[in-house]
Coordinates of C-alpha atoms and ligand atoms in Angstrom, one line a residue:
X1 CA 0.0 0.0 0.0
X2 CA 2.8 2.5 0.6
X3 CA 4.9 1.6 -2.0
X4 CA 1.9 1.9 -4.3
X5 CA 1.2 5.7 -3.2
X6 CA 4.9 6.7 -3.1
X7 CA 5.0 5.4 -6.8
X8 CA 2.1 7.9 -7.4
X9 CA 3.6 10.7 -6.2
X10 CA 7.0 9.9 -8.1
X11 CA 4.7 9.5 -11.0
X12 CA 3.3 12.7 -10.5
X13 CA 6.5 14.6 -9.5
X14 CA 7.7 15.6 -13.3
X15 CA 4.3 16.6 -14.1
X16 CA 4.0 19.6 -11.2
X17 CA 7.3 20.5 -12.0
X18 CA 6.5 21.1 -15.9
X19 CA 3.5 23.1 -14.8
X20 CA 5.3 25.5 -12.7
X21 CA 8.1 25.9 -15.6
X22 CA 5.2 26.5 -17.4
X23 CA 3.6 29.5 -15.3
X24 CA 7.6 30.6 -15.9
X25 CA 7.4 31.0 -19.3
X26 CA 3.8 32.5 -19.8
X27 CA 4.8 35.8 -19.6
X28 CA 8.0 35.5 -21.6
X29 CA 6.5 33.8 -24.6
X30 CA 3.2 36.1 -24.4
X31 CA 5.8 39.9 -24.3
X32 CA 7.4 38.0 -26.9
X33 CA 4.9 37.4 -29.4
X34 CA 2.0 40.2 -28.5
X35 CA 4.5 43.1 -29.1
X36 CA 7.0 44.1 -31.2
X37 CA 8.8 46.2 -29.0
X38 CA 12.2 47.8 -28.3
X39 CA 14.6 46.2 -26.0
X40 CA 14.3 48.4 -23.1
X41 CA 10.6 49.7 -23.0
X42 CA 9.5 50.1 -19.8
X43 CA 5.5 50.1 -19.7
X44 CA 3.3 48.7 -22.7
X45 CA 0.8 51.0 -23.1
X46 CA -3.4 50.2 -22.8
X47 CA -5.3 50.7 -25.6
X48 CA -9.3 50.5 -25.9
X49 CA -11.1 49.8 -28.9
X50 CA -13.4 52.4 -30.3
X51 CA -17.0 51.1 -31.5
X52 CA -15.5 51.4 -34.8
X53 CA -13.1 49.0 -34.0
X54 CA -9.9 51.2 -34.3
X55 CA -7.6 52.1 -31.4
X56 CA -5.8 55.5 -30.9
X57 CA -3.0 55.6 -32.4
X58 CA -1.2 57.1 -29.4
X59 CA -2.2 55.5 -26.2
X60 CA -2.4 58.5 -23.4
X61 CA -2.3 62.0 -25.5
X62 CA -5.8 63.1 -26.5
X63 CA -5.3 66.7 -27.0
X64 CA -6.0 67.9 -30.5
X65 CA -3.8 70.9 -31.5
X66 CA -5.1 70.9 -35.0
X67 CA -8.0 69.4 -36.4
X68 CA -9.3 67.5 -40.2
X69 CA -10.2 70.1 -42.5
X70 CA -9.3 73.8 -43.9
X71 CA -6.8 75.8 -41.8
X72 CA -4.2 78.5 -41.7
X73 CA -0.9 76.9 -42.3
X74 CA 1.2 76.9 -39.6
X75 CA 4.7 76.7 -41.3
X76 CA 6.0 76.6 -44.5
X77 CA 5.1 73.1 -46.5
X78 CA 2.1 72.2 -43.9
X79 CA -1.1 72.4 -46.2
X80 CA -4.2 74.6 -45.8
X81 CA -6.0 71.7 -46.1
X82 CA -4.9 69.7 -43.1
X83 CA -6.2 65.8 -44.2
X84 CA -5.7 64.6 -40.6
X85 CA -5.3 65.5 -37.2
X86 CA -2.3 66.7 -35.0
X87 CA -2.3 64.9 -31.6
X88 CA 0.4 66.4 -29.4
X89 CA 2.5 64.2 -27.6
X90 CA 6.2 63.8 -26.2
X91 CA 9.2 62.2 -28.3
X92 CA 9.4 58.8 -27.6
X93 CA 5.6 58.0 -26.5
X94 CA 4.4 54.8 -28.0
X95 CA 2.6 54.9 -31.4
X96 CA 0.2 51.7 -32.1
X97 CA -1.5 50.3 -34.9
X98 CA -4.8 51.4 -35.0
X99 CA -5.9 48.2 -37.0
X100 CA -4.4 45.2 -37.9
X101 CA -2.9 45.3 -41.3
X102 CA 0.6 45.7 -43.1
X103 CA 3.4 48.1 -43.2
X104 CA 3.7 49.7 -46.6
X105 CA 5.7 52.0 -46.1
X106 CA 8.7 53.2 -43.8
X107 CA 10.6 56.4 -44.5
X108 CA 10.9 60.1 -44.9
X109 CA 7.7 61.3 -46.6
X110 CA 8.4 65.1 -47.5
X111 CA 6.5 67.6 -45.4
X112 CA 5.0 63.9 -43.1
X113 CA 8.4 63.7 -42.2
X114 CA 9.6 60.0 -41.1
X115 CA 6.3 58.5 -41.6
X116 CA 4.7 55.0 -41.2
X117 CA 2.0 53.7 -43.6
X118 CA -0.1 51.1 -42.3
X119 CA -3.0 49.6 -44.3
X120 CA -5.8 47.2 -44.7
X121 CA -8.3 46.3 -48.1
X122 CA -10.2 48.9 -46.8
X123 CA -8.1 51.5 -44.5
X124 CA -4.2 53.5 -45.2
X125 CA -3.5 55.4 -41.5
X126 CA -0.7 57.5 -42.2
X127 CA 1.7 58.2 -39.0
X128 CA 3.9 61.4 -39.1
X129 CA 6.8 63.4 -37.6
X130 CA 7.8 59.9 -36.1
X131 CA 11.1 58.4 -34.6
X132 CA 14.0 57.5 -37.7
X133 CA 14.3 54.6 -35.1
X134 CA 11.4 52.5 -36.5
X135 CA 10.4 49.8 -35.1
X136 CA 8.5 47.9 -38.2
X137 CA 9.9 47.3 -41.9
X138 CA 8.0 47.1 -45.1
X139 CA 5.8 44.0 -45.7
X140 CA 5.6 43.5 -42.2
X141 CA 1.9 42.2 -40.6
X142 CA 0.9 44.0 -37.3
X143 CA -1.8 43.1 -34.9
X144 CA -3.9 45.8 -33.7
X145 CA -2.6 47.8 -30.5
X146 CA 1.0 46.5 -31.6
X147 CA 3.7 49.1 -31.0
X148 CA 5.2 50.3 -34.1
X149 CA 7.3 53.1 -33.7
X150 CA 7.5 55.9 -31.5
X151 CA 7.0 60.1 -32.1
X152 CA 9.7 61.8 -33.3
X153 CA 11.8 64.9 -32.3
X154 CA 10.8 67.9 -34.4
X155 CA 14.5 68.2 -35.3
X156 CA 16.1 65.6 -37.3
X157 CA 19.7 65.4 -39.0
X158 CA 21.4 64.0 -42.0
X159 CA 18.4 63.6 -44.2
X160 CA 19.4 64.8 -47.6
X161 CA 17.6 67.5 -49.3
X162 CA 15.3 68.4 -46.4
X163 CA 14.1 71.7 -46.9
X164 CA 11.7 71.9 -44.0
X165 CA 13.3 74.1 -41.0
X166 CA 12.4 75.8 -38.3
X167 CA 12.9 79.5 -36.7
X168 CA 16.8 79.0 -36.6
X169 CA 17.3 77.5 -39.3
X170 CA 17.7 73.4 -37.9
X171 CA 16.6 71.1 -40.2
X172 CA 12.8 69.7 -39.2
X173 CA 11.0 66.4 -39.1
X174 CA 8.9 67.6 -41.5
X175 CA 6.7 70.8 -41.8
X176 CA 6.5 70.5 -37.9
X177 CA 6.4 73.5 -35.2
X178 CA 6.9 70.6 -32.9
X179 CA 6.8 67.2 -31.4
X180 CA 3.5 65.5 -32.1
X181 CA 1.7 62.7 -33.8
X182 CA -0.4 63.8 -37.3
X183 CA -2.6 60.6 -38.2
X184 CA -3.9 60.8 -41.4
X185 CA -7.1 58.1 -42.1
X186 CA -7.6 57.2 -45.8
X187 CA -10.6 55.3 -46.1
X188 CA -10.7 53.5 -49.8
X189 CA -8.0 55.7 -50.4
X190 CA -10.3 59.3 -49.6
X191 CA -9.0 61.1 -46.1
X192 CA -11.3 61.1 -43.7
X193 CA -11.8 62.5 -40.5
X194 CA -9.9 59.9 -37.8
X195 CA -12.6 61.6 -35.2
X196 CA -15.4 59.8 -36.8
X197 CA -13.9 56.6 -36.1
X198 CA -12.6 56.8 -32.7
Ligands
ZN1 ZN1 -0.8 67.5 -39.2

């Protein structure tokens, strides 16, 4: 009778211990494949989905310094027509896919500045004025509320042929004043306002 229980227990010996390297691991493998992100981040941000069913594109700055439609330009190369919306935030903060789609493009886009192009069958969000230091490549398939890159600084150096500058004559992320996120939403490849969909 003991030797039969003992042998139980031995049995079942390897079995607790895989579970609890399991509970290990969970969070590991989970950061690992939910996020793309960089190497040192230190919180991932939250993100809620809008009815919709987009996310804001940068998780914890909701102020609008300028809206969708006509405007006053604000600097040389920003348009009169402003075909998103200009969401101030610090360089650095977290910028996530407001959708789940591809990257189509990575790069510096004239007055966008670096810029990320993220897109769907149906949907192009166009994120400007971000960090060179991107965090997706071309091609690449993100889930929704993935981190893909980060705002920029509203100076940036080495680009060749940048004629965007500010006030003393630095070289600009773009026609930018300063650091912010624009979002531009194409919907079947018409800009719309990103308001109506959050
Ligand atoms: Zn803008």
């Amino acid at each position: 009778m003991f030797s039969h229980k003992f042998s139980i227990l031995f049995l079942l010996l390897p079995v607790i211990l895989l579970f609890f390297i399991c509970i290990f691991f969970i969070p590991i493998l989970s950061n690992k494949y939910n996020f793309n992100v960089p190497n040192n981040y230190i919180t991932i941000p939250t993100y809620s989905i809008s009815s919709s069913g987009f996310c804001w594109p940068v998780p914890g700055y909701t102020t609008i310094t300028s809206p969708y439609g006509y405007r006053t330009s604000p600097t040389y190369g920003a348009s009169s027509f402003h075909a998103g919306i200009d969401i101030a935030a610090n360089p650095g903060s977290y910028l996530v896919a407001s959708l789940e789609g591809f990257i189509s493009y990575v790069g510096f886009n004239g007055s966008g500045g670096y810029t990320i192009i993220l897109e769907n069958n149906t949907f192009t969000m166009m994120y400007c004025h971000v960090s060179p230091n991107f965090l997706v490549y071309p091609g690449q398939i993100v889930n929704q509320g993935q981190i893909i890159g980060q705002v920029g600084p509203k100076n940036v150096y080495g680009v060749p042929n940048n004629p965007y500058k500010d006030s003393n004559g630095n070289p600009t992320n773009g026609a930018t004043t300063g650091p912010h996120l624009h979002f531009t939403l194409k919907k079947n490849s018409q800009a719309v306002n990103p308001l109506d969909y959050f």
